[in-house]
Amino acid sequence: MASSHSSSPVPQGSSSDVFFKKEVDPAKHTRPVQSLPDVCPKEPTVTDQHRWTVYHSKVNLPAALNDPRLAKRESDFFTKTWGLDFVDTEVIPSFYLPQINKEHFTAYQQEISQREKIHERCKNICPPKDTFDRTLLHTHDKSRTDLEQVPKIFMKPDFALDDSLTFNSVLPWSHFNTAGGKGNRDAASSKLLQEKLSHYLDIVEVNIAHQISLRSEAFFHAMTSQHELQDYLKKTSQAVKMLRDKIAQIDKVMCEGSLHILRLGLTRNNCVKVYNKLKLMATVHQTQPTVQVLLSTSEFVGALDLIATTQEVLQQELQGIHSFRHLGSQLCELEKLIDKMMIAEFSTYSHSDLNRPLEDDCQVLEEERLVSLVFGLLKQRKLNFLEIYGEEMIITAKNIIKQCVINKVLQIEEIDTDVVVKLADQMRMLNFPQWFDLLKDIFSKFTVFLQRVKATFSIIHSVVLSVLDKNQRTRELEEISQQKNTAKDNSLDTEVAYLTHEGMFISDAFSEGELAPLAVDTTSQRNASPNSEPCSSDSVSEPECTTDSSSSKEHTSSSATPGGVDIIVSEDMRLTDLELGKLANNIQELLYSASDMCHDRAVKFLMSRAKDGFLEKLNSTEFITLSRLMETFIVDTEKICGRRSMSLLGALQSQANKFVNRFHEERKTKLSLLLDNERWKQADVPAEFQDLVDSISDGKIALPEKKSGATEERKPAEVLIVEGQQYAVVGTVLLLIRIILEYCQCVDNIPSVTTDMLTRLSDLLKYFNSRSCQLVLGAGALQVVGLKTITTKNLALSSRCLQLIVHYIPVIRAHFEARLLPKQYSMLRHFDHITKDYHDHIAEISAKLVAIMDSLFDKLLSKYEVKAPVPSACFRNICKQMAKMHEAIFDLLPEEQTQMLFLRINASYKLHLKKQLSHLNVINDGGPQNGLVTADVAFYTGNLQALKGLKDLDLNMAEIWEQKR
């Protein structure tokens, strides 16, 4: 009965799972649904007794009846929003919701009926737990009370009587002590102890029997299930045996041959690897002799590449080889030796390159050797090699000047080198032509020197740029390759079969042929027929013998230097882009420093010659020649190096300033002497001065070349013709025009002194204006030259000279403006001030001429009397003085200026005559006195208009009469 009832629920429990369509939440039930009967009920616990049920639920009735959604505030809200008339209305049932009746639960009842039957069957097998718990509660409490009588020491997990403390606690020695006449009492105590222990044993046995009785159903069920499990295990064992037999047959038929082939392929690859490894060891063994051979031919780059490749092979391919344990350190020492050899070789090359004869061409010396050295130094990060070249440049620049001076001194027989020992003193004994030739030779040698330096630096710069370009292209290729690998990894299937044999992955046999260049293509071996002959180890091709290290796979790029030498850049350069860029900038800066150094040496050479004031004593032609030579050298070096050096330019500017000061002082002193000796008489104009003025009229401000034959045949002219106008001038003004042209030509020859020359020329023109004013208007010529008086002719001649200078001021201004920078245009205001001063001076001279006649009119007309004869003596004297005035100035001043001057004189005459007639009470009344005055005035008017150029002059003599009131 027990077995039949206990075995039936097992399949039913498993098959009943099909009836549960939805997942049941165990939290919603007091106890999960059991598919198997609870044959092993547990003892009731305190937690089970106080487990919560639906009968424990309690709620406040008013709280349940009150609807929180109908709160007062909510009602107030609706009342406030919708008005006071708003009331709750009954909700109409929805037409879309069906009416639920008992028929809707029919399908559920049919579905749950089978589960209910299973539940009832389980209840018959195992009564409800609540009832079971009630029956067992009393028994559990009783057994618990009995167990509490047993001492706790017997319940300890480490209870052992071999422990002395435990033994003394269980069996006290006092119960077994029979000495002292207490035997009967001790025997009773022992008997009581034995009964107590027996009682404890009975309690434990009863509890054990009780627990066994509670689990009797589980024991019977386990025995029944054991037979079924043995049947299942037997069937499973038979199925496993059949499967193993089938797998063994499949392995024998389909896998053993293929695995044997793969094993043979793997063995062959291992043999090839060993063979290639031995060949590689033989090659590495020859590294040191090969390096020695390369160093003997100065192939530093090849030796370094070989060392780097060997070290990489030792670290990757031959790591752990005992015979090569010292080779790495030996190669490191050899590499350090090569570094020293390259630096020494570059120093030797620099000396040979810079100290070869400067008469040769500017080609690079042994370009291939230079490229090899630079590559080796860059490869070893020896970036200070430019300092070696820079130091050699300084020594060479000093030697160039020294050698040029020695060669020039030896050519001069007048210099006794035994007496004058110092080379600088010998150089100072040269005259200007000899010294100028020496300077020209030094400049030409410096130019060739800089061209050679630039050519060498161009080769070094091209090498550096090639390495930089290679680094950038390598970086771009790596980025592209990384992107491709990422895309490939994302697209390929990463499933790998880990077929192993003898502890190795069989897939290695496939990957070796694809990844390493020395491996044989195992794919072709797999596809080959089993009867084909395997390749022998002697037939391994050369590519298979190479290593798979990165040094054997170096990608190189080639370019060419300016000289045509091919540059092959390997990938093992360890320089960053920042270092290469900095090195390229240092190369350009070193070229600039070479130019500055040449200029500095030239400045020292100039200063050593200028110690005795030699340069300050040069005349204009010599200094201009020297200045042009220096400017040419400055421009040439700027074209070579790409930047203008300022030291020689500054020295030239300093000497030019000294030259300008001396030039100006000489001209100013000369002009002062000319003015102090000028008698202010009209001078004849030589033909060369007329040619000079004519050249200015053509737009060229320059001193014309002298024409000896033609000049002697031409006679001097009385006046100077400038653009059709005649200028009567003094000799000082002619020389002043020439001096002005010398200033302008000096600006053309030495552009750097333009601003200084403008200031000096302005000073010179101001000096001429002020000094001529002092001599003529101020009558200084009476004391300086010894003139008896300053005549009207002197005044008119002075005015005309000033007008000639004013005529050329705009031309001079335009000449300087074309040679000034825009920011220097403010200096042109000097010419505006000078023009104003000259016009004021000319106006003062005109006023002086009018003042002379005004004083004469005042003197003569004050004695005028209206009486016969007609014309009166007064008017005769006035006409005579007017004629003299006209005679003095008419040939000097233009006709327009003469007319304007006589109009002003006539106005003064009318003013004085009107004053005198008013004093004599002579009026225009047609009387006798009026007739006499009219006759005198007519005489004056006729004589005045009879003068040359004054015929059409409007005298308006009616103004002498006062208007009738």
Short mmCIF file of C-alpha atoms in Angstrom, two decimals, residues 212-584:
data_model
loop_
_atom_site.label_atom_id
_atom_site.label_comp_id
_atom_site.label_asym_id
_atom_site.label_seq_id
_atom_site.Cartn_x
_atom_site.Cartn_y
_atom_site.Cartn_z
CA ILE A 212 12.47 7.66 13.15
CA SER A 213 8.75 7.09 13.49
CA LEU A 214 8.06 10.56 12.12
CA ARG A 215 10.12 9.74 9.00
CA SER A 216 9.04 6.16 8.41
CA GLU A 217 7.11 7.06 5.28
CA ALA A 218 10.25 8.70 3.79
CA PHE A 219 12.33 5.57 4.46
CA PHE A 220 9.79 3.34 2.68
CA HIS A 221 9.52 5.77 -0.22
CA ALA A 222 13.31 5.96 -0.58
CA MET A 223 13.59 2.17 -0.71
CA THR A 224 10.98 2.00 -3.44
CA SER A 225 12.60 4.81 -5.47
CA GLN A 226 16.02 3.10 -5.20
CA HIS A 227 14.94 0.23 -7.48
CA GLU A 228 13.66 2.65 -10.12
CA LEU A 229 16.90 4.69 -10.01
CA GLN A 230 18.95 1.51 -10.53
CA ASP A 231 16.89 0.69 -13.64
CA TYR A 232 17.43 4.23 -14.99
CA LEU A 233 21.20 4.05 -14.35
CA LYS A 234 21.44 0.69 -16.12
CA LYS A 235 19.69 2.03 -19.23
CA THR A 236 21.87 5.15 -19.16
CA SER A 237 25.07 3.08 -18.93
CA GLN A 238 24.04 1.00 -21.93
CA ALA A 239 23.28 4.16 -23.97
CA VAL A 240 26.69 5.67 -23.07
CA LYS A 241 28.45 2.46 -24.08
CA MET A 242 26.72 2.45 -27.48
CA LEU A 243 27.63 6.11 -28.04
CA ARG A 244 31.29 5.49 -27.21
CA ASP A 245 31.41 2.57 -29.66
CA LYS A 246 30.00 4.75 -32.42
CA ILE A 247 32.44 7.61 -31.64
CA ALA A 248 35.38 5.17 -31.69
CA GLN A 249 34.28 3.88 -35.12
CA ILE A 250 33.90 7.44 -36.46
CA ASP A 251 37.32 8.40 -35.07
CA LYS A 252 38.95 5.36 -36.67
CA VAL A 253 37.31 5.86 -40.07
CA MET A 254 37.28 9.65 -40.45
CA CYS A 255 39.80 11.31 -38.09
CA GLU A 256 42.89 9.17 -37.62
CA GLY A 257 44.21 9.71 -41.14
CA SER A 258 43.62 13.46 -41.16
CA LEU A 259 45.14 13.88 -37.72
CA HIS A 260 48.17 11.87 -38.82
CA ILE A 261 48.59 14.17 -41.82
CA LEU A 262 48.34 17.22 -39.60
CA ARG A 263 50.83 15.71 -37.21
CA LEU A 264 53.27 15.13 -40.05
CA GLY A 265 52.77 18.71 -41.28
CA LEU A 266 53.42 20.07 -37.83
CA THR A 267 56.53 17.91 -37.53
CA ARG A 268 57.80 19.18 -40.89
CA ASN A 269 57.18 22.80 -39.86
CA ASN A 270 59.09 22.22 -36.65
CA CYS A 271 61.99 20.78 -38.64
CA VAL A 272 61.96 23.78 -40.96
CA LYS A 273 61.94 26.09 -37.94
CA VAL A 274 64.92 24.32 -36.45
CA TYR A 275 66.76 24.48 -39.78
CA ASN A 276 66.02 28.19 -40.20
CA LYS A 277 66.95 28.83 -36.59
CA LEU A 278 70.34 27.21 -37.17
CA LYS A 279 70.86 29.26 -40.33
CA LEU A 280 69.89 32.39 -38.37
CA MET A 281 72.38 31.51 -35.65
CA ALA A 282 75.07 31.09 -38.29
CA THR A 283 74.19 34.50 -39.71
CA VAL A 284 74.22 36.15 -36.29
CA HIS A 285 77.56 34.53 -35.60
CA GLN A 286 78.99 36.47 -38.57
CA THR A 287 77.70 39.85 -37.29
CA GLN A 288 80.90 41.09 -35.66
CA PRO A 289 83.20 40.35 -38.64
CA THR A 290 80.67 41.95 -40.96
CA VAL A 291 80.48 45.05 -38.76
CA GLN A 292 84.27 45.33 -38.83
CA VAL A 293 84.25 45.17 -42.62
CA LEU A 294 81.56 47.88 -42.83
CA LEU A 295 83.45 50.15 -40.43
CA SER A 296 86.61 49.78 -42.49
CA THR A 297 84.72 51.34 -45.42
CA SER A 298 82.98 53.99 -43.20
CA GLU A 299 79.58 52.36 -43.72
CA PHE A 300 78.32 53.48 -40.32
CA VAL A 301 74.63 53.29 -41.19
CA GLY A 302 74.96 49.74 -42.49
CA ALA A 303 76.89 48.71 -39.40
CA LEU A 304 74.30 50.28 -37.10
CA ASP A 305 71.45 48.64 -39.00
CA LEU A 306 73.19 45.28 -38.75
CA ILE A 307 73.74 45.74 -35.01
CA ALA A 308 70.12 46.80 -34.45
CA THR A 309 68.84 43.86 -36.51
CA THR A 310 71.08 41.43 -34.66
CA GLN A 311 70.01 42.74 -31.26
CA GLU A 312 66.38 42.45 -32.24
CA VAL A 313 66.92 38.91 -33.46
CA LEU A 314 68.70 38.03 -30.22
CA GLN A 315 65.81 39.39 -28.17
CA GLN A 316 63.03 37.84 -30.22
CA GLU A 317 64.23 34.82 -32.18
CA LEU A 318 67.32 33.65 -30.30
CA GLN A 319 66.40 34.55 -26.75
CA GLY A 320 67.81 32.06 -24.28
CA ILE A 321 70.55 30.70 -26.59
CA HIS A 322 73.45 30.06 -24.22
CA SER A 323 76.17 30.52 -26.83
CA PHE A 324 74.99 34.08 -27.55
CA ARG A 325 74.66 35.23 -23.94
CA HIS A 326 77.57 37.73 -24.28
CA LEU A 327 76.86 38.89 -27.83
CA GLY A 328 74.31 41.54 -26.81
CA SER A 329 76.69 43.37 -24.49
CA GLN A 330 79.47 43.14 -27.09
CA LEU A 331 77.20 44.72 -29.70
CA CYS A 332 76.28 47.53 -27.27
CA GLU A 333 79.94 48.33 -26.73
CA LEU A 334 80.51 48.21 -30.47
CA GLU A 335 77.61 50.61 -30.96
CA LYS A 336 79.14 53.09 -28.50
CA LEU A 337 82.44 52.82 -30.38
CA ILE A 338 80.63 53.58 -33.65
CA ASP A 339 79.08 56.68 -32.04
CA LYS A 340 82.52 58.03 -31.21
CA MET A 341 83.82 57.13 -34.67
CA MET A 342 80.91 58.95 -36.36
CA ILE A 343 81.43 62.11 -34.32
CA ALA A 344 85.14 62.09 -35.11
CA GLU A 345 84.40 61.39 -38.77
CA PHE A 346 81.87 64.26 -38.94
CA SER A 347 84.38 66.62 -37.34
CA THR A 348 86.96 65.59 -39.93
CA TYR A 349 84.44 66.03 -42.71
CA SER A 350 83.48 69.52 -41.46
CA HIS A 351 87.11 70.57 -41.37
CA SER A 352 87.75 69.22 -44.87
CA ASP A 353 84.58 70.76 -46.28
CA LEU A 354 85.07 74.26 -44.88
CA ASN A 355 88.86 74.53 -45.34
CA ARG A 356 89.15 73.46 -48.97
CA PRO A 357 90.22 76.22 -51.41
CA LEU A 358 87.49 78.83 -51.84
CA GLU A 359 88.32 79.19 -55.52
CA ASP A 360 86.63 75.84 -56.18
CA ASP A 361 82.96 75.45 -56.96
CA CYS A 362 80.28 75.40 -54.28
CA GLN A 363 79.41 71.71 -54.66
CA VAL A 364 79.07 69.58 -51.55
CA LEU A 365 82.16 67.61 -50.66
CA GLU A 366 81.50 63.83 -50.80
CA GLU A 367 77.74 64.09 -50.61
CA GLU A 368 77.18 60.36 -50.12
CA ARG A 369 79.58 60.37 -47.19
CA LEU A 370 77.72 63.31 -45.63
CA VAL A 371 74.33 61.62 -46.06
CA SER A 372 75.66 58.43 -44.48
CA LEU A 373 77.11 60.32 -41.51
CA VAL A 374 73.93 62.34 -40.92
CA PHE A 375 71.78 59.20 -41.09
CA GLY A 376 74.03 57.44 -38.61
CA LEU A 377 74.01 60.38 -36.19
CA LEU A 378 70.24 60.70 -36.44
CA LYS A 379 69.84 56.98 -35.93
CA GLN A 380 71.88 57.20 -32.71
CA ARG A 381 70.14 60.43 -31.60
CA LYS A 382 73.43 62.35 -31.65
CA LEU A 383 71.77 65.68 -32.39
CA ASN A 384 74.70 67.84 -31.26
CA PHE A 385 76.66 67.31 -34.46
CA LEU A 386 75.53 70.76 -35.67
CA GLU A 387 77.51 72.32 -32.83
CA ILE A 388 80.66 70.71 -34.22
CA TYR A 389 79.96 72.23 -37.63
CA GLY A 390 79.22 75.61 -36.04
CA GLU A 391 82.54 75.66 -34.17
CA GLU A 392 84.36 74.77 -37.38
CA MET A 393 82.58 77.65 -39.17
CA ILE A 394 83.88 80.16 -36.62
CA ILE A 395 87.45 78.97 -37.06
CA THR A 396 87.14 79.03 -40.85
CA ALA A 397 85.72 82.58 -40.90
CA LYS A 398 88.69 83.85 -38.88
CA ASN A 399 91.14 82.04 -41.14
CA ILE A 400 89.53 83.49 -44.30
CA ILE A 401 90.19 87.09 -43.21
CA LYS A 402 93.66 86.25 -41.95
CA GLN A 403 94.65 84.48 -45.15
CA CYS A 404 93.27 87.27 -47.35
CA VAL A 405 95.23 89.92 -45.44
CA ILE A 406 98.43 87.84 -45.62
CA ASN A 407 98.07 87.34 -49.37
CA LYS A 408 97.40 91.07 -49.96
CA VAL A 409 100.30 92.23 -47.79
CA LEU A 410 102.69 89.92 -49.59
CA GLN A 411 101.73 91.56 -52.88
CA ILE A 412 102.69 95.04 -51.64
CA GLU A 413 106.43 95.58 -51.85
CA GLU A 414 106.36 98.82 -49.84
CA ILE A 415 105.40 96.95 -46.66
CA ASP A 416 108.35 95.49 -44.79
CA THR A 417 107.03 92.55 -42.82
CA ASP A 418 110.22 92.35 -40.79
CA VAL A 419 109.76 95.86 -39.41
CA VAL A 420 105.97 95.78 -39.06
CA VAL A 421 105.32 92.48 -37.35
CA LYS A 422 101.62 92.66 -36.48
CA LEU A 423 99.24 91.75 -39.23
CA ALA A 424 96.78 94.49 -38.25
CA ASP A 425 99.50 97.14 -38.50
CA GLN A 426 100.49 95.81 -41.91
CA MET A 427 96.87 96.03 -43.03
CA ARG A 428 96.63 99.67 -41.88
CA MET A 429 99.52 100.60 -44.16
CA LEU A 430 97.40 99.90 -47.24
CA ASN A 431 95.94 102.85 -49.14
CA PHE A 432 92.28 102.99 -50.05
CA PRO A 433 92.45 101.22 -53.45
CA GLN A 434 94.57 98.43 -51.98
CA TRP A 435 92.41 98.14 -48.87
CA PHE A 436 89.24 98.25 -51.01
CA ASP A 437 90.52 95.38 -53.14
CA LEU A 438 91.29 93.43 -49.98
CA LEU A 439 87.76 94.04 -48.63
CA LYS A 440 86.26 92.99 -51.96
CA ASP A 441 88.30 89.78 -51.86
CA ILE A 442 87.15 89.06 -48.28
CA PHE A 443 83.53 89.62 -49.24
CA SER A 444 83.81 87.32 -52.25
CA LYS A 445 85.42 84.61 -50.10
CA PHE A 446 82.69 84.98 -47.49
CA THR A 447 80.05 84.67 -50.21
CA VAL A 448 81.56 81.41 -51.45
CA PHE A 449 81.90 80.23 -47.86
CA LEU A 450 78.21 80.86 -47.16
CA GLN A 451 77.19 79.16 -50.39
CA ARG A 452 79.11 76.06 -49.35
CA VAL A 453 77.59 76.13 -45.88
CA LYS A 454 74.12 76.50 -47.37
CA ALA A 455 74.72 73.59 -49.78
CA THR A 456 75.87 71.38 -46.89
CA PHE A 457 72.93 72.41 -44.74
CA SER A 458 70.57 71.74 -47.64
CA ILE A 459 71.75 68.14 -47.74
CA ILE A 460 71.39 67.77 -43.96
CA HIS A 461 68.00 69.46 -44.06
CA SER A 462 66.77 67.17 -46.85
CA VAL A 463 67.84 64.13 -44.82
CA VAL A 464 65.99 65.39 -41.76
CA LEU A 465 62.86 66.15 -43.79
CA SER A 466 63.03 62.69 -45.38
CA VAL A 467 63.06 61.07 -41.96
CA LEU A 468 60.21 63.32 -40.81
CA ASP A 469 58.15 62.53 -43.91
CA LYS A 470 58.77 58.83 -43.42
CA ASN A 471 57.59 59.04 -39.81
CA GLN A 472 54.39 60.77 -40.84
CA ARG A 473 53.63 58.31 -43.65
CA THR A 474 54.37 55.37 -41.35
CA ARG A 475 51.96 56.77 -38.80
CA GLU A 476 49.27 57.20 -41.46
CA LEU A 477 49.77 53.63 -42.70
CA GLU A 478 49.52 52.31 -39.15
CA GLU A 479 46.25 54.17 -38.63
CA ILE A 480 44.85 52.84 -41.90
CA SER A 481 46.00 49.31 -41.05
CA GLN A 482 44.46 49.57 -37.59
CA GLN A 483 41.15 50.67 -39.08
CA LYS A 484 41.22 47.79 -41.58
CA ASN A 485 42.03 45.26 -38.84
CA THR A 486 39.19 46.58 -36.71
CA ALA A 487 36.76 46.25 -39.60
CA LYS A 488 38.10 42.79 -40.39
CA ASP A 489 37.77 41.63 -36.78
CA ASN A 490 34.19 42.83 -36.73
CA SER A 491 33.29 41.04 -39.97
CA LEU A 492 35.07 37.71 -39.56
CA ASP A 493 33.70 34.76 -37.64
CA THR A 494 35.90 34.21 -34.60
CA GLU A 495 34.97 30.57 -34.07
CA VAL A 496 38.12 28.46 -33.61
CA ALA A 497 38.35 24.69 -33.35
CA TYR A 498 40.69 23.70 -30.54
CA LEU A 499 41.69 20.29 -31.77
CA THR A 500 44.60 19.26 -29.63
CA HIS A 501 47.14 16.55 -29.91
CA GLU A 502 50.03 15.90 -27.55
CA GLY A 503 49.41 19.13 -25.65
CA MET A 504 49.54 21.42 -28.74
CA PHE A 505 46.87 23.23 -30.73
CA ILE A 506 46.41 21.69 -34.12
CA SER A 507 45.32 25.12 -35.45
CA ASP A 508 48.95 26.21 -35.01
CA ALA A 509 49.77 24.11 -38.02
CA PHE A 510 47.55 26.39 -40.09
CA SER A 511 48.49 29.72 -38.56
CA GLU A 512 52.25 29.24 -38.81
CA GLY A 513 52.17 29.20 -42.58
CA GLU A 514 50.06 32.37 -42.70
CA LEU A 515 51.76 34.50 -40.05
CA ALA A 516 55.48 33.73 -40.21
CA PRO A 517 57.37 34.22 -43.48
CA LEU A 518 59.69 31.30 -42.77
CA ALA A 519 56.91 28.70 -42.41
CA VAL A 520 55.80 26.41 -45.23
CA ASP A 521 52.31 26.93 -46.54
CA THR A 522 50.50 24.22 -44.63
CA THR A 523 47.27 24.97 -46.40
CA SER A 524 48.74 23.68 -49.63
CA GLN A 525 50.00 20.63 -47.74
CA ARG A 526 46.51 19.92 -46.44
CA ASN A 527 45.10 20.19 -49.94
CA ALA A 528 47.85 18.06 -51.45
CA SER A 529 47.25 14.37 -52.07
CA PRO A 530 48.38 11.94 -49.35
CA ASN A 531 50.69 10.17 -51.79
CA SER A 532 52.62 13.31 -52.77
CA GLU A 533 56.24 13.52 -51.71
CA PRO A 534 57.01 15.96 -48.89
CA CYS A 535 59.59 18.64 -49.61
CA SER A 536 62.99 17.97 -48.16
CA SER A 537 64.63 20.36 -45.77
CA ASP A 538 67.31 21.15 -48.35
CA SER A 539 64.77 22.60 -50.73
CA VAL A 540 63.69 25.42 -48.41
CA SER A 541 63.71 28.68 -50.34
CA GLU A 542 65.52 31.82 -49.25
CA PRO A 543 62.42 33.68 -48.05
CA GLU A 544 61.76 30.79 -45.69
CA CYS A 545 65.21 31.21 -44.19
CA THR A 546 64.66 34.79 -43.18
CA THR A 547 63.60 35.71 -39.70
CA ASP A 548 60.15 36.91 -38.84
CA SER A 549 61.46 39.78 -36.74
CA SER A 550 60.53 43.32 -37.54
CA SER A 551 64.07 44.09 -38.64
CA SER A 552 63.79 41.63 -41.50
CA LYS A 553 60.54 43.22 -42.61
CA GLU A 554 61.65 46.86 -42.60
CA HIS A 555 59.86 49.00 -45.12
CA THR A 556 61.99 51.72 -46.59
CA SER A 557 61.21 54.86 -48.56
CA SER A 558 63.57 56.63 -50.89
CA SER A 559 64.00 60.26 -51.86
CA ALA A 560 66.82 62.34 -53.29
CA THR A 561 69.02 65.16 -52.00
CA PRO A 562 69.50 68.41 -53.94
CA GLY A 563 72.71 66.89 -55.25
CA GLY A 564 70.92 63.84 -56.65
CA VAL A 565 71.96 61.29 -54.03
CA ASP A 566 69.16 58.84 -53.22
CA ILE A 567 68.06 58.79 -49.59
CA ILE A 568 66.71 55.49 -48.27
CA VAL A 569 64.99 55.93 -44.93
CA SER A 570 64.45 52.90 -42.74
CA GLU A 571 61.71 52.59 -40.14
CA ASP A 572 63.97 52.17 -37.14
CA MET A 573 64.61 55.88 -36.63
CA ARG A 574 63.87 56.61 -32.99
CA LEU A 575 63.37 60.36 -33.36
CA THR A 576 60.02 62.03 -32.72
CA ASP A 577 58.45 64.60 -35.02
CA LEU A 578 59.12 67.29 -32.43
CA GLU A 579 62.83 66.47 -32.30
CA LEU A 580 63.11 66.39 -36.09
CA GLY A 581 61.27 69.70 -36.42
CA LYS A 582 63.51 71.27 -33.81
CA LEU A 583 66.59 69.94 -35.61
CA ALA A 584 65.38 71.41 -38.92
#
